[in-house]
Amino acid sequence: MIIPRLLVLCALLFTLPQPALPNGQSPLGEEGIVAVYSLVADPADRPGYERERQLTVVSARIKLGPITESADGNRLLQWYGLDWTRLNGDHYELWVLLDSWPTVSETPWVEHYLWQEMDWEEPLSFVHDSTGEALLPRIPLWHHGWPQDPETGGAANRAPVTGTPERILLQGWEFELVDRQEGLPVDPPHTWTTLELNPDLLVGWISMDRDKHGRPFYRLPAGMDNRYEYVHKTQEDLRAHFEAGCNFLVSHPTPEALPPWLHNSAVFHSNLGRKFEDWPADLYRPNYWGFANHIDEPAVHSWGLSPKGGEDDLPPEMQAVEFLQRVVRDQSQRRGGESINRRIDGRFGRGDLVIIERDFPSWEYEWPTAWYQLAVEDGVGGIVDEDATSDNLVESYNMAFETQIPPTVDNASAIRVGVLRGAARNFRKRWGVAIYHPNEVKLKSATIPYFYRKGASYIWFWTGWVGITDNSGLPYSYQRYYASLVQQAVAREPHRDMDALLHAARVAVAIPNGYTFAPHHMHRHPWLHLERENEHGVTYRRVLSNAATEVERLLRKGIDFDIVVDEPRFRKAGYDEIIYAQADGRVRIEREGEETELLEAPRSFHRPDLGPGPTLSIEIEKEPDSDSGEITLRAIGRLGTGDWAAELPHARVGWEIYHPDGTVSPAIFPEYGSVRTLSIANPGNREVLHPVPQRLLQQDVPDELPDGSYLVRAALADVFGRPAVAYRLVVIGGEGP
């Protein structure tokens, strides 16, 4: 994957007859013009790192080269050259074959983008490996690396230069014209190396460190306290990752320099956490991904913090959305607008250059909030789903909504794709998945080709680095193994039509605005639990059960679908059928050209007769007393046909406790077990290692369990996905249940 393919272009481009120019016009102007520019500012005024190494760009040239036709013969093109030289003599050169000058509002069509650095034998031609089109830098060339017009004021008001004016802004600094000649021989390179990259598939999020042993933490040698030990990667380690199929490196500070071959390799590089070493060359490298590559779990950082609602306020679920979107907006602006500029300033002079990065995703545990995160204007460019509850995802939906979705890998993946792709399609963004933890290898291995076929742009592996104590990362051996599975999927289907995949679903299941299609309390706020009634007096559970039942119907019929939100920005175009799970508890079916159906319940469909399903009841095993201050509840599950879910030796029972104050516990993560204890004294004395839920659990916790009625819900599922659900009312401070 590292070795680029060499494409030798014998000078055919330049020996062909010159195309006739209509009315004496040319795309850029008279060929053979060379304009030389010199830096106006004093290099001695730059930051120490740049000054001491003499890295200041002090001269530049603009060159207008030969005119030719595009490969398809439909366009008249001209070569444009830009080269610049540092105070230390380092020289960089750019050649672009394009059809016009860029403007503030229009970008030219580019057939070739060539970039050469001083230690390369020949330039690289950067090409999209699926479309074959020229690949330009991700930091937009026309407003950053291209010479700008100083009369526009630069900074956020910059406009790309046309021609060879007396003064230009280049890389944020003013340069003045010192020489201009016409009629010179201006020859772009005759040969180059073609480097194929795929920005539509980022595999890895590979760091500069790795765990030492390549084993799960629970298989480490004795004496390591089940904690990964991290070491810095060697160049051979990095090559092994890339050859396995990874193409996305995230660098951070290490004693070792970046590999010298990185910048001319088919690998994208993000320097999140690492200072710039070669600015402004990164402006011109299409394989430089940028400083920002994600924002971190905005929905997780919103847990328990949105307003709880009020009579004169928005519905509480919409308040949760507004709060989440503020977090997304704030994180996006800090990461995309402030961070890269501040990082450049630490070592290099930036002049008036202002960079705003936009195309990076939210890396999110709460992936059911995808719609609301991608809806933020000038926010993230996509979402990456962390692999939470992979093994029992379908069972969780069945237990929450009493559906009977078969618990297959494909069905679990289809639900996640429906949520992620539905949001990405509507807001014209990207989606992807990430893998954590070394467990469930067969399950995760099976999901990789599925997500690739469905159009995932990100397949990431969480990792660690020297100094981290977190154990959620994947050992390096697992990272390479999963990357090799992506590589196999690419080999089977190398050229994906990403737009077609994004719009593949012809059916959408729409939920009310503010709702999340998740098998737990919405937005993970305890007061937005599924037993809560909405403004129509209908529980959230009933509304979402209607949606889940229609999803089961679609899965059983083999129909691809998206999960969408019924709000003003929902784009209906392209869907043949839209199924609305309305907030009033009814189901509305809309089809193009047909009369709308309004149903009191979801549509019926065939389920196979598998014999009796499981049953469940809740018994009070231990009444409260003054000594223990506890009530002990026991779930009694009985099998029908088949076996327990995941073929465990016992039922896996999930518990929910609905409190008199309108909240549910557990507040964050599900709790499983055959026994559930309610503590009357000190109910908040619980520990969760994650700092965000720990903060939530410590909020407004009373010293004693308040008097009142507590609704206890327990649920389980069998190996076929069939659920059993039981409720029990427990009264504290009054007559017994």
Coordinates of N, CA, C and O in Angstrom, one line a residue, residues 367 389-395 397-398 404-419 443 446-447 450-451 453-454 517 551-561 563 720-721:
W367 N -24.1 7.0 19.3 CA -24.3 7.1 17.9 C -25.8 7.3 17.5 O -26.1 7.8 16.4
T389 N -22.0 -2.3 22.8 CA -23.0 -3.3 22.8 C -23.1 -4.0 21.5 O -24.2 -4.3 21.0
S390 N -22.0 -4.4 20.9 CA -22.1 -5.1 19.6 C -22.7 -6.4 19.7 O -23.6 -6.8 18.9
D391 N -22.4 -7.2 20.8 CA -22.8 -8.6 20.9 C -24.3 -8.7 21.1 O -25.0 -9.6 20.7
N392 N -24.9 -7.7 21.9 CA -26.3 -7.8 22.2 C -27.1 -6.7 21.8 O -28.1 -6.3 22.4
L393 N -26.7 -6.0 20.7 CA -27.4 -4.9 20.2 C -28.9 -5.2 19.8 O -29.8 -4.5 20.3
V394 N -29.1 -6.2 19.0 CA -30.4 -6.6 18.6 C -31.3 -7.0 19.8 O -32.4 -6.6 20.0
E395 N -30.7 -7.8 20.7 CA -31.4 -8.2 21.9 C -31.9 -7.0 22.7 O -32.9 -7.0 23.3
Y397 N -32.7 -4.0 21.6 CA -33.9 -3.4 21.0 C -35.1 -4.3 21.3 O -36.2 -3.8 21.6
N398 N -34.9 -5.6 21.2 CA -36.1 -6.5 21.4 C -36.5 -6.4 22.9 O -37.8 -6.4 23.1
Q404 N -39.1 -8.8 17.8 CA -38.5 -10.1 17.7 C -37.5 -10.1 16.6 O -37.5 -11.0 15.7
I405 N -36.7 -9.1 16.5 CA -35.7 -9.0 15.4 C -34.7 -10.2 15.6 O -34.1 -10.3 16.6
P406 N -34.5 -11.0 14.6 CA -33.5 -12.1 14.7 C -32.1 -11.5 15.0 O -31.6 -10.6 14.3
P407 N -31.4 -12.0 16.1 CA -30.2 -11.3 16.5 C -28.9 -11.8 15.7 O -28.0 -12.4 16.2
T408 N -29.0 -11.4 14.4 CA -27.8 -11.7 13.5 C -26.9 -10.6 13.4 O -27.2 -9.4 13.7
V409 N -25.7 -10.9 12.9 CA -24.7 -9.8 12.7 C -25.2 -8.8 11.7 O -25.1 -7.6 11.9
D410 N -25.8 -9.3 10.6 CA -26.3 -8.4 9.6 C -27.4 -7.5 10.1 O -27.5 -6.3 9.8
N411 N -28.3 -8.0 11.0 CA -29.4 -7.2 11.5 C -28.9 -6.1 12.5 O -29.3 -5.0 12.5
A412 N -27.9 -6.5 13.3 CA -27.3 -5.5 14.2 C -26.6 -4.4 13.4 O -26.7 -3.2 13.7
S413 N -25.9 -4.8 12.4 CA -25.2 -3.8 11.5 C -26.2 -3.0 10.8 O -26.0 -1.8 10.6
A414 N -27.3 -3.6 10.3 CA -28.3 -2.8 9.5 C -28.9 -1.7 10.4 O -29.2 -0.6 9.8
I415 N -29.2 -2.0 11.6 CA -29.7 -0.9 12.5 C -28.8 0.2 12.6 O -29.1 1.4 12.5
R416 N -27.5 -0.1 12.8 CA -26.5 1.0 13.0 C -26.4 1.8 11.7 O -26.3 3.0 11.7
V417 N -26.3 1.0 10.6 CA -26.2 1.7 9.3 C -27.4 2.6 9.0 O -27.3 3.7 8.5
G418 N -28.6 2.1 9.4 CA -29.8 2.9 9.2 C -29.8 4.2 9.9 O -30.2 5.3 9.3
V419 N -29.3 4.2 11.1 CA -29.2 5.5 11.9 C -28.1 6.4 11.3 O -28.3 7.6 11.1
L443 N -17.4 -11.6 15.7 CA -18.5 -10.7 15.4 C -18.0 -9.5 14.7 O -18.5 -9.0 13.7
A446 N -17.0 -10.0 11.1 CA -18.1 -10.1 10.2 C -18.7 -8.8 9.8 O -19.3 -8.6 8.8
T447 N -18.6 -7.8 10.7 CA -19.2 -6.5 10.5 C -18.4 -5.7 9.5 O -18.9 -4.8 8.8
Y450 N -19.4 -5.8 5.9 CA -20.8 -5.3 5.8 C -20.7 -3.7 5.7 O -21.3 -3.1 4.9
F451 N -20.0 -3.2 6.7 CA -20.0 -1.7 6.7 C -19.3 -1.1 5.5 O -19.6 -0.1 5.0
R453 N -19.3 -2.5 2.5 CA -20.2 -2.6 1.3 C -21.3 -1.5 1.4 O -21.8 -1.0 0.4
K454 N -21.7 -1.1 2.6 CA -22.7 -0.1 2.8 C -22.2 1.3 2.7 O -23.1 2.2 2.7
F517 N -33.5 6.8 18.2 CA -33.8 5.4 18.0 C -32.8 4.6 18.7 O -31.9 4.0 18.2
V551 N -39.2 -1.5 11.7 CA -37.8 -1.9 11.3 C -37.7 -3.4 11.2 O -37.1 -4.0 10.3
E552 N -38.3 -4.1 12.2 CA -38.3 -5.6 12.1 C -39.0 -6.1 10.9 O -38.5 -7.0 10.2
R553 N -40.1 -5.5 10.5 CA -40.8 -5.9 9.3 C -39.9 -5.7 8.1 O -39.8 -6.6 7.2
L554 N -39.1 -4.6 8.0 CA -38.3 -4.4 6.9 C -37.1 -5.3 6.9 O -36.7 -5.9 5.8
L555 N -36.5 -5.6 8.0 CA -35.4 -6.6 8.1 C -35.9 -7.9 7.7 O -35.1 -8.6 6.9
R556 N -37.0 -8.4 8.1 CA -37.5 -9.7 7.7 C -37.8 -9.8 6.2 O -37.7 -10.9 5.7
K557 N -38.1 -8.7 5.6 CA -38.4 -8.7 4.2 C -37.2 -8.4 3.4 O -37.2 -8.4 2.1
G558 N -36.0 -8.2 4.0 CA -34.8 -7.9 3.3 C -34.8 -6.5 2.6 O -34.1 -6.4 1.6
I559 N -35.5 -5.6 3.2 CA -35.6 -4.2 2.6 C -34.6 -3.3 3.3 O -34.6 -3.1 4.5
D560 N -33.7 -2.6 2.5 CA -32.8 -1.7 3.0 C -33.6 -0.4 3.5 O -34.5 0.0 2.8
F561 N -33.1 0.2 4.6 CA -33.9 1.3 5.1 C -32.9 2.3 5.8 O -31.8 2.0 6.2
I563 N -33.0 5.3 9.1 CA -33.7 5.9 10.2 C -33.5 7.4 10.1 O -32.4 7.9 10.1
F720 N -33.2 -16.7 20.0 CA -33.9 -16.3 18.8 C -34.2 -14.8 18.8 O -34.8 -14.3 17.9
G721 N -33.9 -14.2 19.9 CA -34.2 -12.7 20.0 C -35.6 -12.5 20.6 O -35.9 -11.3 20.7

